[in-house]
Coordinates of C-alpha atoms in Angstrom, one line a residue:
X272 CA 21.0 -40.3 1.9
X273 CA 19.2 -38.2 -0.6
X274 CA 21.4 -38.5 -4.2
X275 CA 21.0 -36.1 -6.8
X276 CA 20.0 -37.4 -10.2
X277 CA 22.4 -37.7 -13.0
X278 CA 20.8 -34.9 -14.8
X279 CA 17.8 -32.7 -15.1
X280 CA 15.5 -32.6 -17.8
X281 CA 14.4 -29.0 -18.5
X282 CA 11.8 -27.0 -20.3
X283 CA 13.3 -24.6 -22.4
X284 CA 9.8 -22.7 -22.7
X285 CA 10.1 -21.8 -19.1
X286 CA 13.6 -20.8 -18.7
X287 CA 13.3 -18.4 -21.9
X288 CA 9.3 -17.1 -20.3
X289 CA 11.3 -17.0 -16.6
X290 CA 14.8 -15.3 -18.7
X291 CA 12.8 -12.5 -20.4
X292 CA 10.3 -12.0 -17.1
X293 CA 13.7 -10.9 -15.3
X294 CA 14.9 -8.5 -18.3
X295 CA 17.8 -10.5 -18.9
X296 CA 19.6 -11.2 -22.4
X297 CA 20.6 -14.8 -23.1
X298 CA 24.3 -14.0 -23.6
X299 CA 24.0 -12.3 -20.5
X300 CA 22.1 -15.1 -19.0
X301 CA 24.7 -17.7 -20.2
X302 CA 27.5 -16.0 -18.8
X303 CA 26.1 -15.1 -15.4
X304 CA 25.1 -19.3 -15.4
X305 CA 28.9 -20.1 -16.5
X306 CA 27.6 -21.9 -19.8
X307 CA 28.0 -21.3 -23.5
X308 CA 25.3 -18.6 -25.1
X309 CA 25.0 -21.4 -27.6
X310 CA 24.1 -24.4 -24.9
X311 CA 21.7 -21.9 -23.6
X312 CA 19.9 -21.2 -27.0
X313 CA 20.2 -25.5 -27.3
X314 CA 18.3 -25.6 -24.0
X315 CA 15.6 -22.7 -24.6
X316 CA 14.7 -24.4 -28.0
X317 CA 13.9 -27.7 -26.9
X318 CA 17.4 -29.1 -29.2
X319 CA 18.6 -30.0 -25.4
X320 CA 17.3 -31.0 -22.1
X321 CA 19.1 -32.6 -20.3
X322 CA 21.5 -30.6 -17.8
X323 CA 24.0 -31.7 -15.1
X324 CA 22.6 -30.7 -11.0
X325 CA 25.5 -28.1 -10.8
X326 CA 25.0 -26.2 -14.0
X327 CA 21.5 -26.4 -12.9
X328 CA 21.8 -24.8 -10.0
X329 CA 23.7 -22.5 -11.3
X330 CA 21.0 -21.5 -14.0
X331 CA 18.5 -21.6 -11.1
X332 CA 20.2 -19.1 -9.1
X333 CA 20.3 -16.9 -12.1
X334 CA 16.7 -16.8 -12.7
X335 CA 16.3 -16.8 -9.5
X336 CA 14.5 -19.8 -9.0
X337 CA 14.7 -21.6 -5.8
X338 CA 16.0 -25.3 -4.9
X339 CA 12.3 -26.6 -3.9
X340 CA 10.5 -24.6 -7.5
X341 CA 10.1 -27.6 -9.7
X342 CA 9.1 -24.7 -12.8
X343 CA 12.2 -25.3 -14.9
X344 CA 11.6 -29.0 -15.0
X345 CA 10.3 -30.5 -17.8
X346 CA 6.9 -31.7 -16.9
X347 CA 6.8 -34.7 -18.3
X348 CA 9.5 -35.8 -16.4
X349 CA 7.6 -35.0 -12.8
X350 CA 6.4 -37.8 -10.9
X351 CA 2.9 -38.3 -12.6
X352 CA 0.0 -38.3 -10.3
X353 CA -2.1 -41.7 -9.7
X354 CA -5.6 -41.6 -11.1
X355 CA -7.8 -43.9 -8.8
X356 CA -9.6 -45.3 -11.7
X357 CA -6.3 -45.4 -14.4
X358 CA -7.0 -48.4 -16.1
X359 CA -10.7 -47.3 -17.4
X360 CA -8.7 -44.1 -18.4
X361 CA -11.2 -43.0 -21.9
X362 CA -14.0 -44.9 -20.9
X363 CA -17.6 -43.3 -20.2
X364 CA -18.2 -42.3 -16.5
X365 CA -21.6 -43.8 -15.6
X366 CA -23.9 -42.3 -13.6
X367 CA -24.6 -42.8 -9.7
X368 CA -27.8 -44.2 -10.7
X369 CA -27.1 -46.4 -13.0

């Protein structure tokens, strides 16, 4: 059974770049999402990230962004991809030949 997580941590920068793209105001954003023009303004500057999956959605579907479109997310927060060679991370690459 797939479980939501407990919250999802945002990135203000894209919901304000993806809130202006689609003409929208953020009181008119807010209200359309069912949160506070206020929590909105918290989110889009970085002072909060975290929000709850149904207010979430709800934001989504607002901007229009769809279930499987990770762009909101904060990226630090997505899965990190495996380096093959992570633990000589900063050292010199050395040549084929020698």
């Amino acid at each position: 059974m797939h479980r939501l997580p407990a919250t999802f941590q945002v990135d203000g920068t894209a919901i304000r770049k993806r809130r202006k793209e689609l003409g929208l105001g953020r009181n008119e954003c807010a209200k359309e999402a069912g949160i506070s023009g206020p929590y909105l303004t918290q989110l889009e500057t970085g002072a909060r990230r975290d929000m709850r999956p149904p207010t979430y959605a709800r934001l989504r579907t607002v901007l229009d962004v769809p279930a499987d479109d990770e762009r909101l997310l904060d990226p630090s927060e997505k899965p990190a991809r495996k380096e093959a060679d992570a633990r000589h991370e900063g050292a010199p690459r050395q040549d084929q030949d020698g």
